[in-house]
Coordinates of C-alpha atoms and ligand atoms in Angstrom, one line a residue:
M1336 CA -9.0 5.7 -28.9
E1337 CA -7.2 8.8 -27.7
K1338 CA -3.2 8.4 -26.5
I1339 CA -2.6 9.7 -23.4
I1340 CA 1.9 10.7 -23.7
I1341 CA 3.3 9.8 -20.2
F1342 CA 6.0 12.3 -19.6
D1343 CA 8.1 10.8 -16.9
T1344 CA 10.2 13.2 -14.4
T1345 CA 11.2 10.8 -12.0
L1346 CA 14.7 11.7 -12.6
R1347 CA 14.3 15.4 -12.4
D1348 CA 11.2 16.3 -9.9
G1349 CA 11.5 12.8 -8.6
E1350 CA 15.7 13.6 -8.0
Q1351 CA 14.8 16.7 -6.1
A1352 CA 13.2 14.9 -3.0
P1353 CA 15.6 15.6 -0.1
G1354 CA 18.2 12.1 -0.1
A1355 CA 16.9 10.9 -3.0
S1356 CA 20.4 11.8 -5.3
L1357 CA 21.2 9.3 -7.9
N1358 CA 24.5 9.5 -9.7
P1359 CA 24.5 9.7 -13.6
Q1360 CA 25.1 5.6 -13.7
Q1361 CA 22.1 5.0 -11.7
K1362 CA 20.3 7.4 -13.3
L1363 CA 21.4 5.4 -16.8
E1364 CA 20.0 2.3 -15.2
I1365 CA 16.8 3.8 -14.5
A1366 CA 16.3 5.6 -17.6
F1367 CA 16.6 2.2 -19.4
Q1368 CA 14.1 0.4 -17.3
L1369 CA 11.5 3.3 -17.8
E1370 CA 12.2 2.9 -21.6
K1371 CA 11.3 -1.0 -20.7
L1372 CA 8.3 0.1 -19.0
G1373 CA 7.2 2.2 -22.3
V1374 CA 7.6 6.0 -20.9
D1375 CA 7.0 8.6 -23.9
V1376 CA 9.6 11.0 -22.4
I1377 CA 11.8 10.9 -20.0
E1378 CA 12.6 14.2 -18.2
A1379 CA 16.5 13.3 -17.1
G1380 CA 17.1 16.1 -15.5
F1381 CA 18.3 20.0 -14.5
P1382 CA 21.7 20.1 -17.1
V1383 CA 22.5 23.8 -16.2
A1384 CA 22.3 22.7 -12.0
S1385 CA 25.6 20.8 -11.8
P1386 CA 27.8 18.8 -14.5
G1387 CA 26.9 15.6 -12.9
D1388 CA 23.1 16.2 -14.2
F1389 CA 24.6 17.6 -17.6
Q1390 CA 26.5 14.2 -18.1
A1391 CA 23.4 11.9 -16.7
V1392 CA 21.0 13.7 -19.3
Q1393 CA 23.6 13.6 -21.9
D1394 CA 24.7 9.7 -21.7
I1395 CA 21.2 9.0 -21.4
S1396 CA 19.9 10.9 -24.6
R1397 CA 22.8 8.8 -26.0
K1398 CA 21.6 5.3 -24.9
I1399 CA 18.1 5.7 -25.3
K1400 CA 16.1 4.9 -28.5
K1401 CA 12.4 4.8 -28.2
S1402 CA 11.7 7.2 -25.8
A1403 CA 11.6 11.3 -26.1
V1404 CA 14.9 12.5 -23.5
C1405 CA 14.0 15.9 -22.0
G1406 CA 16.2 18.4 -19.9
L1407 CA 14.6 21.1 -17.9
A1408 CA 15.8 24.8 -18.1
R1409 CA 14.8 27.9 -16.4
C1410 CA 13.9 31.0 -19.0
L1411 CA 17.8 31.8 -18.9
K1412 CA 20.0 31.6 -22.0
A1413 CA 22.7 29.8 -20.2
D1414 CA 20.0 27.1 -19.2
I1415 CA 18.6 26.9 -22.4
T1416 CA 21.8 26.6 -24.1
S1417 CA 22.7 23.7 -21.7
A1418 CA 19.7 21.6 -21.8
A1419 CA 19.7 22.1 -25.7
K1420 CA 23.5 20.4 -25.5
A1421 CA 22.6 18.0 -23.1
V1422 CA 19.4 16.3 -25.0
K1423 CA 21.0 16.8 -28.8
P1424 CA 22.2 13.4 -28.5
A1425 CA 18.7 12.0 -28.5
K1426 CA 16.7 10.4 -31.1
H1427 CA 13.8 12.6 -29.9
P1428 CA 15.3 15.6 -27.7
R1429 CA 13.0 17.9 -26.0
V1430 CA 13.8 21.2 -23.8
H1431 CA 10.9 22.1 -20.8
I1432 CA 11.5 25.4 -20.2
F1433 CA 9.2 27.2 -17.1
L1434 CA 8.7 30.4 -15.9
A1435 CA 6.5 31.3 -12.8
T1436 CA 3.2 33.4 -13.7
S1437 CA 1.6 33.5 -10.2
K1438 CA 1.4 37.2 -8.6
I1439 CA 3.1 35.7 -5.2
H1440 CA 6.0 34.2 -7.6
L1441 CA 6.1 37.5 -9.7
Q1442 CA 6.2 39.7 -6.7
Y1443 CA 8.2 37.8 -4.2
K1444 CA 10.5 35.4 -6.6
F1445 CA 11.4 38.2 -9.5
R1446 CA 10.1 41.4 -8.1
K1447 CA 9.1 41.8 -12.0
A1448 CA 5.3 43.1 -13.5
E1449 CA 3.5 40.8 -15.9
D1450 CA 4.6 42.6 -18.8
E1451 CA 8.3 42.1 -18.2
I1452 CA 7.4 37.9 -17.5
L1453 CA 5.6 38.0 -20.9
K1454 CA 8.8 39.4 -22.6
I1455 CA 10.7 36.8 -21.0
A1456 CA 8.6 34.0 -21.7
K1457 CA 8.5 35.1 -25.6
Y1458 CA 12.0 35.3 -25.7
A1459 CA 12.9 32.0 -24.0
A1460 CA 10.6 30.2 -26.2
R1461 CA 12.4 31.9 -29.1
F1462 CA 15.8 31.2 -28.0
A1463 CA 14.7 27.5 -27.0
R1464 CA 13.0 26.7 -30.2
L1465 CA 16.2 27.7 -32.5
R1466 CA 18.1 25.5 -30.4
C1467 CA 15.8 22.3 -30.2
A1468 CA 12.8 21.4 -32.5
D1469 CA 10.4 20.1 -29.3
I1470 CA 9.8 22.7 -26.7
E1471 CA 7.7 22.4 -23.8
F1472 CA 6.5 25.2 -21.7
S1473 CA 5.2 25.4 -18.2
P1474 CA 4.0 28.7 -16.5
E1475 CA 5.1 27.7 -13.1
D1476 CA 2.3 27.9 -10.4
A1477 CA -0.3 28.2 -13.2
T1478 CA -3.1 27.0 -10.5
R1479 CA -2.6 30.1 -8.4
S1480 CA -1.8 32.2 -11.5
E1481 CA -4.5 35.0 -12.8
R1482 CA -6.1 33.6 -15.6
Q1483 CA -6.1 36.4 -18.0
F1484 CA -2.3 36.5 -17.6
I1485 CA -1.6 32.6 -18.2
Y1486 CA -3.9 32.8 -21.2
R1487 CA -1.6 35.4 -22.5
V1488 CA 1.9 33.8 -21.8
I1489 CA 0.7 30.4 -23.2
E1490 CA -0.6 32.2 -27.0
S1491 CA 2.7 34.0 -27.0
V1492 CA 5.0 31.2 -26.3
I1493 CA 3.0 28.8 -28.3
D1494 CA 3.3 31.6 -31.1
E1495 CA 7.4 31.0 -30.7
G1496 CA 7.0 27.9 -32.0
V1497 CA 6.5 25.6 -28.4
N1498 CA 4.4 22.6 -29.1
T1499 CA 3.6 21.0 -25.6
I1500 CA 1.9 23.6 -22.9
N1501 CA 2.5 21.9 -19.1
I1502 CA 0.1 23.5 -16.6
P1503 CA 1.9 22.9 -13.1
D1504 CA 0.2 22.7 -10.0
T1505 CA 3.4 23.6 -8.5
V1506 CA 2.4 23.5 -4.8
G1507 CA -0.1 20.9 -4.6
Y1508 CA -3.0 23.3 -4.0
S1509 CA -5.5 22.5 -6.3
Y1510 CA -8.5 20.0 -6.4
P1511 CA -10.1 18.0 -9.2
Q1512 CA -12.9 20.5 -10.1
E1513 CA -10.7 23.3 -10.5
I1514 CA -8.1 21.5 -12.5
Y1515 CA -11.1 20.3 -14.8
S1516 CA -12.2 24.1 -15.3
L1517 CA -8.9 25.4 -15.6
I1518 CA -7.8 23.3 -18.5
T1519 CA -11.2 23.1 -20.3
D1520 CA -10.8 27.5 -20.0
I1521 CA -7.7 27.4 -21.2
R1522 CA -8.4 25.3 -24.4
N1523 CA -11.6 27.9 -24.7
N1524 CA -9.7 31.0 -24.3
V1525 CA -6.1 30.7 -25.8
P1526 CA -6.7 31.2 -29.8
N1527 CA -3.7 28.7 -30.9
I1528 CA -4.2 26.1 -28.3
E1529 CA -4.9 23.9 -31.2
K1530 CA -1.5 24.1 -31.8
A1531 CA 0.0 22.6 -28.8
V1532 CA -0.5 19.4 -26.6
I1533 CA -1.8 20.1 -22.9
A1534 CA 0.2 18.6 -20.0
I1535 CA -0.4 18.4 -16.2
H1536 CA 2.1 18.4 -13.7
C1537 CA 0.6 18.0 -10.2
H1538 CA 1.9 17.6 -6.7
D1539 CA 0.7 15.7 -3.8
D1540 CA 0.5 18.1 -1.0
L1541 CA -3.2 17.7 -0.3
G1542 CA -2.7 14.0 -1.6
L1543 CA -4.6 14.9 -4.6
S1544 CA -2.1 14.6 -7.3
T1545 CA -3.7 11.6 -9.2
A1546 CA -7.3 12.7 -8.7
N1547 CA -5.7 16.3 -10.2
S1548 CA -4.0 14.2 -13.3
L1549 CA -7.3 12.5 -13.5
S1550 CA -9.4 15.2 -13.8
A1551 CA -6.9 17.2 -16.7
I1552 CA -7.2 14.5 -18.6
L1553 CA -11.1 14.4 -18.7
A1554 CA -11.2 18.0 -19.2
G1555 CA -8.5 17.6 -22.4
A1556 CA -5.1 17.0 -21.0
R1557 CA -3.2 14.6 -23.2
Q1558 CA 0.1 14.4 -21.6
V1559 CA 0.5 13.7 -17.9
H1560 CA 3.7 14.1 -15.9
C1561 CA 4.2 11.5 -13.3
T1562 CA 7.1 9.9 -11.5
I1563 CA 7.6 6.2 -9.9
N1564 CA 6.3 5.9 -6.5
G1565 CA 5.1 9.4 -6.6
I1566 CA 8.4 10.7 -5.7
G1567 CA 9.2 14.2 -5.7
E1568 CA 9.8 17.7 -4.3
R1569 CA 8.0 17.9 -0.7
A1570 CA 4.8 15.2 -0.7
G1571 CA 5.8 14.2 -4.2
N1572 CA 4.4 14.2 -7.6
A1573 CA 1.3 12.2 -9.2
S1574 CA 2.5 8.5 -9.4
L1575 CA 2.9 6.9 -12.6
E1576 CA 1.5 3.6 -11.5
E1577 CA -1.5 5.4 -9.8
I1578 CA -2.6 7.2 -13.1
V1579 CA -1.7 4.2 -15.3
M1580 CA -3.7 1.8 -13.3
A1581 CA -6.5 4.3 -12.7
L1582 CA -6.9 4.6 -16.7
K1583 CA -6.5 0.9 -17.2
T1584 CA -9.1 -0.3 -14.9
R1585 CA -11.7 2.2 -14.8
K1586 CA -12.5 1.6 -18.8
D1587 CA -16.4 2.8 -17.9
V1588 CA -14.5 6.3 -17.3
F1589 CA -11.6 6.6 -19.4
G1590 CA -12.1 4.0 -22.1
D1591 CA -11.4 6.7 -24.8
F1592 CA -7.9 6.4 -23.8
F1593 CA -4.8 4.4 -23.9
T1594 CA -1.1 4.6 -23.0
R1595 CA 1.9 2.8 -24.2
I1596 CA 3.1 1.7 -20.7
N1597 CA 3.7 -2.2 -20.4
T1598 CA 2.3 -2.5 -17.0
R1599 CA 3.8 -5.9 -16.0
E1600 CA 7.3 -3.3 -15.8
I1601 CA 5.7 -1.3 -12.8
Y1602 CA 6.6 -3.5 -9.9
R1603 CA 10.3 -3.9 -11.2
T1604 CA 10.7 -0.4 -12.2
S1605 CA 8.9 0.8 -8.7
R1606 CA 11.7 -1.8 -6.7
L1607 CA 14.5 -0.4 -8.7
V1608 CA 13.9 3.4 -8.4
S1609 CA 13.3 2.6 -4.5
N1610 CA 16.2 0.4 -4.2
L1611 CA 18.8 3.1 -6.3
T1612 CA 16.9 6.3 -4.2
D1613 CA 16.9 4.3 -0.8
F1614 CA 13.4 5.7 -0.8
V1615 CA 11.1 2.9 1.3
I1616 CA 7.9 2.4 -0.3
P1617 CA 5.0 2.9 2.3
P1618 CA 3.3 -0.7 2.7
N1619 CA 0.2 1.0 2.3
K1620 CA 1.1 2.9 -1.0
A1621 CA -1.4 1.9 -3.9
I1622 CA -0.2 -0.4 -6.3
V1623 CA 3.4 -1.0 -5.7
G1624 CA 2.9 -1.6 -1.8
R1625 CA 3.4 -4.5 0.0
N1626 CA 0.0 -4.6 1.2
A1627 CA -1.6 -3.0 -1.9
F1628 CA -2.8 -6.9 -2.8
S1629 CA -3.1 -8.7 0.5
H1630 CA -6.1 -9.3 2.8
E1631 CA -6.1 -9.6 6.1
S1632 CA -9.5 -10.1 7.3
G1633 CA -11.0 -13.5 7.1
I1634 CA -14.0 -12.6 5.1
H1635 CA -12.4 -10.8 2.6
Q1636 CA -9.7 -13.9 2.5
D1637 CA -12.5 -16.0 2.0
A1638 CA -14.2 -13.9 -0.7
V1639 CA -11.3 -13.4 -2.8
L1640 CA -10.5 -17.5 -3.0
K1641 CA -14.5 -17.6 -4.2
K1642 CA -14.2 -14.8 -6.4
R1643 CA -11.1 -12.6 -6.6
S1644 CA -12.7 -9.6 -7.9
T1645 CA -14.9 -9.3 -4.7
Y1646 CA -11.9 -7.7 -3.0
E1647 CA -9.7 -7.4 -5.7
I1648 CA -10.0 -4.3 -8.7
M1649 CA -6.7 -5.1 -10.3
D1650 CA -4.7 -8.4 -10.8
P1651 CA -1.2 -8.4 -9.2
H1652 CA -0.1 -10.0 -12.2
E1653 CA -0.9 -7.1 -14.5
V1654 CA 1.3 -4.9 -12.5
G1655 CA 4.1 -7.6 -12.3
I1656 CA 3.8 -8.7 -9.0
S1657 CA 4.2 -12.6 -8.6
S1658 CA 3.4 -14.4 -4.9
S1659 CA 7.0 -14.7 -3.4
Q1660 CA 7.7 -18.1 -4.1
L1661 CA 9.8 -20.7 -1.9
V1662 CA 12.7 -20.8 -4.6
L1663 CA 16.0 -22.0 -3.3
G1664 CA 18.4 -23.1 -0.5
K1665 CA 21.8 -23.6 0.7
H1666 CA 22.2 -26.8 -1.8
S1667 CA 20.9 -24.7 -4.8
G1668 CA 23.8 -24.4 -7.5
R1669 CA 25.0 -21.2 -9.3
H1670 CA 22.6 -22.2 -12.2
A1671 CA 19.6 -22.4 -10.4
F1672 CA 20.1 -19.2 -9.0
G1673 CA 20.7 -17.2 -12.2
D1674 CA 18.0 -19.0 -13.8
R1675 CA 15.7 -17.7 -11.0
L1676 CA 17.2 -14.0 -11.5
K1677 CA 16.4 -14.1 -14.9
N1678 CA 12.8 -15.3 -14.6
M1679 CA 12.6 -12.5 -12.2
G1680 CA 13.8 -9.6 -14.7
F1681 CA 17.1 -9.1 -13.4
K1682 CA 20.4 -8.7 -15.8
L1683 CA 23.3 -9.2 -13.7
D1684 CA 26.9 -9.1 -15.6
A1685 CA 29.2 -12.2 -14.5
K1686 CA 30.9 -10.1 -11.7
Q1687 CA 27.5 -9.0 -10.2
L1688 CA 26.2 -12.5 -10.6
N1689 CA 29.2 -13.9 -8.8
R1690 CA 29.2 -11.7 -6.0
A1691 CA 25.2 -12.0 -6.0
F1692 CA 25.4 -15.7 -5.8
A1693 CA 28.1 -15.5 -2.9
R1694 CA 26.0 -13.4 -0.8
F1695 CA 23.2 -15.6 -1.4
K1696 CA 25.4 -18.5 0.0
D1697 CA 26.1 -16.5 2.9
V1698 CA 22.4 -15.8 3.5
A1699 CA 21.6 -19.2 2.8
D1700 CA 23.9 -20.6 5.5
K1701 CA 21.5 -18.6 8.1
K1702 CA 18.2 -18.9 6.4
K1703 CA 16.7 -22.1 5.7
D1704 CA 14.4 -20.9 2.8
I1705 CA 15.2 -18.5 0.4
Y1706 CA 12.2 -16.9 -0.9
D1707 CA 11.7 -14.2 -4.3
D1708 CA 11.4 -11.2 -2.1
D1709 CA 14.9 -12.6 -0.3
L1710 CA 16.5 -12.8 -3.4
R1711 CA 15.5 -9.3 -4.8
I1712 CA 16.9 -7.8 -1.8
I1713 CA 20.5 -9.8 -2.1
V1714 CA 20.5 -8.7 -5.8
E1715 CA 19.6 -5.0 -5.5
D1716 CA 22.3 -5.0 -2.8
E1717 CA 24.9 -6.2 -5.2
I1718 CA 24.0 -3.5 -8.1
R1719 CA 23.7 -0.5 -5.7
V1720 CA 27.2 0.9 -5.1
I1721 CA 29.7 -0.7 -7.4
K1722 CA 33.0 0.7 -5.3
P1723 CA 32.4 1.6 -2.0
A1724 CA 35.1 3.7 -0.3
W1725 CA 34.5 1.8 3.3
K1726 CA 33.2 -1.8 3.2
L1727 CA 32.7 -3.4 6.6
A1728 CA 35.5 -6.2 7.7
G1729 CA 34.1 -7.0 11.2
F1730 CA 32.0 -6.0 13.8
S1731 CA 31.2 -7.1 17.5
I1732 CA 28.7 -5.7 20.1
S1733 CA 28.2 -6.2 23.9
S1734 CA 24.5 -5.4 25.0
G1735 CA 22.2 -6.1 27.7
T1736 CA 20.6 -5.6 31.0
N1737 CA 22.4 -3.5 33.1
I1738 CA 25.6 -3.1 30.6
K1739 CA 26.3 0.0 28.7
P1740 CA 26.0 -1.2 25.4
S1741 CA 29.3 -1.0 22.9
A1742 CA 30.2 -1.9 19.6
K1743 CA 33.8 -2.5 18.3
I1744 CA 33.9 -2.2 14.2
T1745 CA 36.6 -2.6 11.7
L1746 CA 36.4 -1.2 8.3
D1747 CA 38.2 -1.6 4.9
K1748 CA 39.1 1.7 3.6
R1749 CA 40.7 0.5 0.3
G1750 CA 42.7 -2.4 1.7
K1751 CA 43.5 -0.7 5.0
L1752 CA 41.8 -2.1 8.1
L1753 CA 40.8 0.5 10.7
S1754 CA 39.1 -0.4 13.7
V1755 CA 37.3 1.5 16.6
E1756 CA 35.1 0.9 19.6
S1757 CA 32.4 2.8 21.1
T1758 CA 29.7 3.1 23.6
G1759 CA 26.2 4.4 22.7
D1760 CA 22.3 4.2 23.8
G1761 CA 22.0 1.2 22.6
P1762 CA 23.9 -1.5 20.4
V1763 CA 22.6 0.1 17.1
D1764 CA 23.6 4.1 18.7
A1765 CA 26.9 2.4 19.5
C1766 CA 27.9 1.4 16.3
F1767 CA 26.8 4.2 14.4
R1768 CA 28.8 6.4 16.6
A1769 CA 32.3 4.2 16.3
L1770 CA 31.3 4.6 12.4
D1771 CA 31.3 8.5 12.7
K1772 CA 34.5 8.3 14.7
I1773 CA 36.2 6.0 11.6
T1774 CA 35.0 8.1 9.0
H1775 CA 35.6 11.7 10.7
L1776 CA 32.2 12.6 9.5
K1777 CA 29.5 14.5 11.6
A1778 CA 26.5 12.4 10.0
K1779 CA 23.1 13.3 11.8
L1780 CA 20.6 10.5 11.6
E1781 CA 17.3 11.9 10.1
D1782 CA 15.4 8.8 10.0
F1783 CA 15.9 5.0 10.6
R1784 CA 13.4 2.1 9.8
L1785 CA 14.0 -1.9 9.9
E1786 CA 11.7 -4.1 8.6
A1787 CA 11.7 -8.1 8.2
V1788 CA 11.7 -8.8 4.1
T1789 CA 9.6 -12.2 4.5
S1790 CA 8.2 -14.0 7.5
G1791 CA 9.8 -16.1 9.9
K1792 CA 12.3 -15.9 12.9
D1793 CA 15.6 -16.3 10.5
A1794 CA 13.9 -13.4 8.2
L1795 CA 16.3 -10.9 6.2
G1796 CA 16.2 -7.5 8.3
H1797 CA 16.2 -4.9 5.9
A1798 CA 17.3 -1.1 7.2
N1799 CA 17.0 1.9 5.9
L1800 CA 18.1 5.7 6.8
K1801 CA 18.7 9.0 6.0
L1802 CA 21.7 10.6 7.1
R1803 CA 22.3 14.7 7.0
I1804 CA 25.6 15.0 6.5
K1805 CA 27.1 19.0 6.0
S1806 CA 23.7 20.1 5.3
I1807 CA 22.8 17.1 2.5
I1808 CA 20.8 14.5 3.1
Y1809 CA 21.8 10.8 2.1
S1810 CA 19.9 7.8 2.3
G1811 CA 21.1 4.4 2.6
S1812 CA 19.8 0.7 3.0
G1813 CA 21.2 -2.7 3.9
S1814 CA 20.1 -6.4 4.7
S1815 CA 21.4 -9.3 6.6
T1816 CA 20.1 -11.8 9.0
D1817 CA 21.6 -9.9 11.4
I1818 CA 19.6 -6.5 11.9
I1819 CA 22.5 -5.1 13.7
E1820 CA 24.6 -5.8 10.5
A1821 CA 21.9 -4.3 8.3
S1822 CA 21.9 -1.3 10.0
I1823 CA 25.9 -0.7 9.9
L1824 CA 25.6 -1.5 6.3
A1825 CA 22.7 1.1 5.8
Y1826 CA 24.8 3.5 7.4
L1827 CA 28.1 2.7 5.4
N1828 CA 25.5 2.7 2.1
A1829 CA 24.8 6.4 2.9
V1830 CA 28.3 7.6 4.1
N1831 CA 29.5 5.8 0.2
K1832 CA 27.2 7.8 -1.5
Y1833 CA 28.9 11.2 0.4
A1834 CA 32.7 9.6 -0.1
I1835 CA 31.9 9.1 -3.7
Ligands
LIG704 O1 6.2 21.7 -10.1 C1 6.6 22.4 -10.6 O2 5.9 23.5 -11.5 C2 7.9 21.9 -11.7 C3 8.0 22.8 -13.1 C4 9.7 22.9 -13.3 C5 7.3 22.0 -14.2 O3 8.4 20.7 -11.4
LIG705 ZN1 7.1 19.6 -10.0

């Protein structure tokens, strides 16, 4: 059996999704979970991009022991020096350099001729190889590049010691047969290609990223770039969970391949990434969406009870999804609460456990039955922002037929209480306007969603939104049995990310 190397770029390409920004501590938390999941390479960031990114890549390099840690760099000395320095402490450091090779990029982005690009690529590969033993090279926009040109570029960087050649479908333009022939042609036309591993990196602009990645594997790629929940630039990247589960489920096609992924960690990883980026997972998302394993039609339900495989091609337990269980109520004690969280795979320190338990008691006062999904939301809330600049101290609203909706909100800013009133088009709008007044921010609401975490009239409401503050998008989420409070908490969560 041949191994498929899983190269996870959630912390780099995934983090490039607008509003998905993560601080170094959150990145480290995700990196630990990715290591537990069993990814072979963690692309931890783009170190030259900002001091925060450099620090995150360096912290991850210091702490991660099993997975290789990779830093991205353009073919520029400063980028490569920074990436090599950031990954240096890693047990398995890697630098990933990239340079566009398509005519459109050469003409409009660089205004350079092919021979100049070839020289830059060769020089950068040599420069990088002197600073790190493991170098990956990507001819950006490869799928729209002239074949003869990328063969020359690939051959020359391999001559300089590059050991992985990644083929990016940067704009998600390609389709499976095309990717198959591109990889096959590279294998047949680059004389020294045997000295490198071929990787694939697909974007999802046409919804083909998983299909394209699988096609590349069939053609000879042995490393695949992917992200958790498929997050990434624009429509995102190929999703790790889809690729890994396709390889595992379709043994008849992919029986010759294996990955090191512990699939039972998939759901937990997906939730963690969704929670820390505040990116909602669409209910119909393959593998990890809320509806991925639920059956609505009576005919389907009946058949699944008789034989699961009639309508289910995977066992939800294989990806770490357990059916939501009724677990606790308001009389449950701290011990039962802690035990249940441990079984669900959460590791909380004493302070986090105390906060989560207090929050649980608060919710249990208002909601009779607490399910696993409620617990997950409560805990995820508690581990999200450690020291918020703004905390909700209290609120009241007035709304109804023929009443102009209004809200009064009190916030705690590092011990100081500030109250403001505002009217609005509805109670939520009135609250958001009041929050803008207190924080003196002109935040533009770009997206707002509200959903029930579990069923029942007393269900926890989970609000998720995106705010544009000074041209940058911040996402936020919050939950409560009161949906207005959930909305305020989500707004504050986004504002606090700006204020950090
Ligand atoms: O999509 C892309 O081309 C990239 C490169 C940096 C590999 O993300
Ligand atoms: Zn990309």
